[in-house]
mmCIF file of C-alpha atoms in Angstrom:
data_model
loop_
_atom_site.group_PDB
_atom_site.id
_atom_site.type_symbol
_atom_site.label_atom_id
_atom_site.label_comp_id
_atom_site.label_asym_id
_atom_site.label_seq_id
_atom_site.Cartn_x
_atom_site.Cartn_y
_atom_site.Cartn_z
ATOM 1 C CA MET A 111 -7.690 59.457 29.309
ATOM 2 C CA PRO A 112 -10.170 62.465 29.770
ATOM 3 C CA GLY A 113 -12.372 63.264 26.694
ATOM 4 C CA GLU A 114 -11.990 59.734 25.432
ATOM 5 C CA LEU A 115 -14.238 59.167 22.767
ATOM 6 C CA LEU A 116 -16.568 55.808 23.074
ATOM 7 C CA ASN A 117 -17.414 53.599 20.059
ATOM 8 C CA ILE A 118 -21.047 52.899 20.817
ATOM 9 C CA HIS A 119 -23.341 50.561 18.920
ATOM 10 C CA ALA A 120 -26.765 52.239 20.180
ATOM 11 C CA ILE A 121 -28.066 54.197 23.180
ATOM 12 C CA LEU A 122 -31.347 53.137 24.673
ATOM 13 C CA PRO A 123 -32.483 56.243 26.465
ATOM 14 C CA TYR A 124 -34.832 54.694 28.870
ATOM 15 C CA SER A 125 -35.493 51.201 29.350
ATOM 16 C CA ARG A 126 -37.329 49.287 32.388
ATOM 17 C CA VAL A 127 -36.070 45.652 31.265
ATOM 18 C CA ASN A 128 -32.548 45.931 31.305
ATOM 19 C CA GLY A 129 -31.751 46.285 34.882
ATOM 20 C CA PRO A 130 -33.732 47.598 37.903
ATOM 21 C CA GLY A 131 -35.802 50.830 37.727
ATOM 22 C CA LEU A 132 -35.595 53.261 34.825
ATOM 23 C CA ARG A 133 -32.214 53.058 33.159
ATOM 24 C CA GLU A 134 -30.173 54.286 30.367
ATOM 25 C CA VAL A 135 -28.858 51.331 28.269
ATOM 26 C CA VAL A 136 -25.562 51.986 26.424
ATOM 27 C CA PHE A 137 -24.400 49.099 23.837
ATOM 28 C CA PHE A 138 -20.636 49.186 23.289
ATOM 29 C CA GLN A 139 -19.386 48.424 19.566
ATOM 30 C CA GLY A 140 -16.950 45.855 19.235
ATOM 31 C CA CYS A 141 -16.365 42.425 20.548
ATOM 32 C CA ALA A 142 -13.677 39.959 19.952
ATOM 33 C CA SER A 143 -15.510 36.840 21.365
ATOM 34 C CA LYS A 144 -18.113 36.542 18.749
ATOM 35 C CA CYS A 145 -20.191 33.962 20.883
ATOM 36 C CA PRO A 146 -22.397 31.497 18.757
ATOM 37 C CA GLY A 147 -26.054 32.508 19.048
ATOM 38 C CA CYS A 148 -25.277 36.102 20.561
ATOM 39 C CA PHE A 149 -28.574 38.328 20.666
ATOM 40 C CA ASN A 150 -26.462 41.378 19.337
ATOM 41 C CA PRO A 151 -24.032 40.098 16.576
ATOM 42 C CA GLU A 152 -24.303 43.606 15.020
ATOM 43 C CA THR A 153 -22.051 44.847 17.911
ATOM 44 C CA HIS A 154 -19.131 42.408 17.012
ATOM 45 C CA SER A 155 -17.476 44.752 14.360
ATOM 46 C CA PHE A 156 -14.683 47.188 15.593
ATOM 47 C CA GLU A 157 -15.493 49.366 12.998
ATOM 48 C CA LYS A 158 -16.364 52.902 14.118
ATOM 49 C CA ARG A 159 -20.177 53.167 14.436
ATOM 50 C CA GLU A 160 -21.099 56.428 16.685
ATOM 51 C CA LEU A 161 -18.612 58.088 18.629
ATOM 52 C CA TYR A 162 -19.514 59.820 21.636
ATOM 53 C CA THR A 163 -17.949 61.540 24.899
ATOM 54 C CA VAL A 164 -18.931 60.534 28.270
ATOM 55 C CA LYS A 165 -20.708 64.009 28.687
ATOM 56 C CA GLU A 166 -22.897 63.438 25.600
ATOM 57 C CA ILE A 167 -23.824 59.868 27.051
ATOM 58 C CA LEU A 168 -24.886 61.069 30.446
ATOM 59 C CA GLU A 169 -25.990 64.788 30.314
ATOM 60 C CA LYS A 170 -29.383 64.229 28.928
ATOM 61 C CA ARG A 171 -30.853 61.626 31.221
ATOM 62 C CA ALA A 172 -28.923 62.619 34.573
ATOM 63 C CA GLY A 173 -31.656 62.956 37.147
ATOM 64 C CA LEU A 174 -34.165 61.037 35.203
ATOM 65 C CA VAL A 175 -32.948 57.792 35.223
ATOM 66 C CA GLU A 176 -32.131 55.528 38.165
ATOM 67 C CA GLY A 177 -28.982 54.290 36.716
ATOM 68 C CA ILE A 178 -27.067 53.104 33.647
ATOM 69 C CA THR A 179 -26.687 49.750 32.108
ATOM 70 C CA ILE A 180 -23.440 48.968 30.173
ATOM 71 C CA SER A 181 -23.899 46.171 27.506
ATOM 72 C CA GLY A 182 -22.118 45.174 24.340
ATOM 73 C CA GLY A 183 -20.290 44.035 22.156
ATOM 74 C CA GLU A 184 -17.778 43.997 24.956
ATOM 75 C CA PRO A 185 -17.552 46.996 27.144
ATOM 76 C CA PHE A 186 -13.923 45.894 28.501
ATOM 77 C CA MET A 187 -12.681 46.447 25.001
ATOM 78 C CA GLN A 188 -12.765 50.099 25.332
ATOM 79 C CA LYS A 189 -11.770 50.117 29.348
ATOM 80 C CA GLU A 190 -10.252 53.702 29.509
ATOM 81 C CA GLY A 191 -13.547 55.056 27.988
ATOM 82 C CA LEU A 192 -15.701 52.741 30.400
ATOM 83 C CA PHE A 193 -13.844 53.696 33.318
ATOM 84 C CA GLU A 194 -14.570 57.493 32.491
ATOM 85 C CA LEU A 195 -18.252 56.749 31.959
ATOM 86 C CA LEU A 196 -18.724 54.606 35.193
ATOM 87 C CA LYS A 197 -16.953 57.264 37.279
ATOM 88 C CA ALA A 198 -18.831 60.043 35.963
ATOM 89 C CA ALA A 199 -22.073 58.039 36.375
ATOM 90 C CA LYS A 200 -21.221 57.491 40.050
ATOM 91 C CA ASP A 201 -20.464 61.295 40.509
ATOM 92 C CA LEU A 202 -24.058 61.596 39.177
ATOM 93 C CA CYS A 203 -25.386 59.142 41.745
ATOM 94 C CA LEU A 204 -26.263 56.808 39.093
ATOM 95 C CA THR A 205 -26.275 52.849 39.798
ATOM 96 C CA THR A 206 -24.518 51.009 37.356
ATOM 97 C CA VAL A 207 -24.646 47.439 35.759
ATOM 98 C CA VAL A 208 -22.125 46.001 33.450
ATOM 99 C CA TYR A 209 -22.372 43.154 31.169
ATOM 100 C CA THR A 210 -19.132 41.409 30.132
ATOM 101 C CA GLY A 211 -17.954 38.319 28.422
ATOM 102 C CA PHE A 212 -14.804 38.391 30.790
ATOM 103 C CA ILE A 213 -14.823 36.503 34.046
ATOM 104 C CA PHE A 214 -14.601 38.640 37.260
ATOM 105 C CA GLU A 215 -11.297 36.859 38.208
ATOM 106 C CA GLU A 216 -9.747 38.004 35.046
ATOM 107 C CA LEU A 217 -11.072 41.510 35.456
ATOM 108 C CA LYS A 218 -9.498 41.738 39.015
ATOM 109 C CA GLU A 219 -5.954 40.896 37.827
ATOM 110 C CA ASP A 220 -6.028 44.021 35.425
ATOM 111 C CA ARG A 221 -5.189 47.233 37.258
ATOM 112 C CA LEU A 222 -7.526 49.295 35.141
ATOM 113 C CA CYS A 223 -10.331 46.761 35.075
ATOM 114 C CA ALA A 224 -9.988 46.531 38.884
ATOM 115 C CA ARG A 225 -10.736 50.203 39.099
ATOM 116 C CA ILE A 226 -13.737 50.076 36.865
ATOM 117 C CA LEU A 227 -15.326 47.334 39.385
ATOM 118 C CA GLU A 228 -14.874 50.041 42.115
ATOM 119 C CA PHE A 229 -17.369 52.100 40.083
ATOM 120 C CA THR A 230 -19.813 49.052 39.347
ATOM 121 C CA ASP A 231 -22.711 48.020 41.307
ATOM 122 C CA VAL A 232 -23.467 44.684 39.570
ATOM 123 C CA LEU A 233 -21.517 42.831 37.210
ATOM 124 C CA ILE A 234 -22.749 40.091 35.179
ATOM 125 C CA ASP A 235 -19.768 38.136 33.824
ATOM 126 C CA GLY A 236 -19.281 35.279 31.393
ATOM 127 C CA ALA A 237 -19.479 34.701 27.922
ATOM 128 C CA TYR A 238 -22.825 33.617 26.242
ATOM 129 C CA GLU A 239 -23.046 29.880 26.135
ATOM 130 C CA GLU A 240 -26.085 29.061 23.475
ATOM 131 C CA THR A 241 -26.284 25.566 25.055
ATOM 132 C CA LYS A 242 -26.960 26.996 28.571
ATOM 133 C CA LYS A 243 -30.299 28.866 27.992
ATOM 134 C CA GLU A 244 -31.148 30.973 30.904
ATOM 135 C CA LYS A 245 -34.241 29.129 32.744
ATOM 136 C CA THR A 246 -34.333 31.134 36.132
ATOM 137 C CA LEU A 247 -35.507 34.108 34.570
ATOM 138 C CA LEU A 248 -32.648 36.257 35.779
ATOM 139 C CA ALA A 249 -31.402 39.177 33.808
ATOM 140 C CA ARG A 250 -28.726 37.179 31.798
ATOM 141 C CA GLY A 251 -28.413 35.418 28.660
ATOM 142 C CA SER A 252 -27.220 32.001 29.913
ATOM 143 C CA GLU A 253 -26.946 30.221 33.190
ATOM 144 C CA ASN A 254 -23.234 30.197 33.383
ATOM 145 C CA GLN A 255 -23.257 33.904 33.503
ATOM 146 C CA ARG A 256 -22.830 34.978 37.233
ATOM 147 C CA LEU A 257 -24.215 37.972 38.991
ATOM 148 C CA PHE A 258 -21.610 39.924 41.283
ATOM 149 C CA PHE A 259 -23.227 42.489 43.520
ATOM 150 C CA LEU A 260 -20.312 44.678 44.063
ATOM 151 C CA THR A 261 -22.179 47.149 46.586
ATOM 152 C CA LYS A 262 -25.310 46.911 48.569
ATOM 153 C CA ARG A 263 -27.655 48.924 46.013
ATOM 154 C CA TYR A 264 -29.036 45.808 44.580
ATOM 155 C CA SER A 265 -29.887 42.083 45.254
ATOM 156 C CA GLU A 266 -30.627 39.064 43.082
ATOM 157 C CA ALA A 267 -34.511 39.798 43.492
ATOM 158 C CA ASP A 268 -33.687 43.164 41.410
ATOM 159 C CA PHE A 269 -32.559 41.121 38.463
ATOM 160 C CA HIS A 270 -35.680 38.650 38.251
ATOM 161 C CA MET A 271 -36.986 39.643 34.734
ATOM 162 C CA PRO A 272 -39.789 37.261 33.944
ATOM 163 C CA GLY A 273 -40.774 37.789 30.340
ATOM 164 C CA LYS A 274 -40.133 41.406 30.537
ATOM 165 C CA VAL A 275 -39.316 42.806 27.171
ATOM 166 C CA GLU A 276 -39.599 46.195 25.439
ATOM 167 C CA VAL A 277 -40.197 46.646 21.605
ATOM 168 C CA ILE A 278 -38.430 49.770 19.975
ATOM 169 C CA ILE A 279 -39.567 51.093 16.678
ATOM 170 C CA GLY A 280 -36.860 53.096 14.773
ATOM 171 C CA LYS A 281 -37.461 56.273 12.870
ATOM 172 C CA ASP A 282 -36.668 53.918 9.666
ATOM 173 C CA GLY A 283 -39.346 51.548 10.689
ATOM 174 C CA SER A 284 -37.019 48.838 12.097
ATOM 175 C CA VAL A 285 -38.389 46.841 15.053
ATOM 176 C CA THR A 286 -36.086 45.748 17.991
ATOM 177 C CA GLU A 287 -36.853 43.697 20.938
ATOM 178 C CA THR A 288 -34.872 44.280 24.271
ATOM 179 C CA GLY A 289 -35.114 42.857 27.616
ATOM 180 C CA PHE A 290 -35.503 39.057 28.725
ATOM 181 C CA SER A 291 -38.485 37.496 26.746
ATOM 182 C CA ARG A 292 -39.614 33.756 27.540
ATOM 183 C CA VAL A 293 -38.423 32.841 24.060
ATOM 184 C CA ILE A 294 -34.973 33.946 24.930
ATOM 185 C CA PHE A 295 -35.227 31.370 28.138
ATOM 186 C CA GLY A 296 -36.601 28.537 25.773
ATOM 187 C CA VAL A 297 -39.960 28.733 27.745
ATOM 188 C CA LYS A 298 -43.085 28.587 25.791
ATOM 189 C CA ALA A 299 -45.005 32.031 25.841
#
């Protein structure tokens, strides 16, 4: 439904470690899976965090970034808004990367989710599994997660992120790491 408000945990305006090129990263709020060892447990609650329209998310960075990466929480828990966001991103010629705990085959069975996939360049699917730590240095949390290249805009080589991290210092002095550090992969630094 147009004008859908998205419940967002955080927006990282510019990142070079959450997918290929310079990207805007949108972390959705709310996830029912609550995977043990999740790197972002603050996104699990469905309480309203920050509400944004699609226009508010995209308007400041369109033309400045190569694409948008969607993470969570679980983006498909807000599938109407996710659809609007990805469609608008494509209209702006932005590439789209979506992380989800659902699996590709499940998403294809749902009519709206299948439409969302039409506006997704790369889907990284599957729940995070703490016992299957990522060792290949691909941009995913655990080895069970799969990369689906739904368009020809990217290849697996674009998602090889060996030890790439960014440190964000918030206005309140908080420090957050994003990306794919060697610590995440269980490899000694």
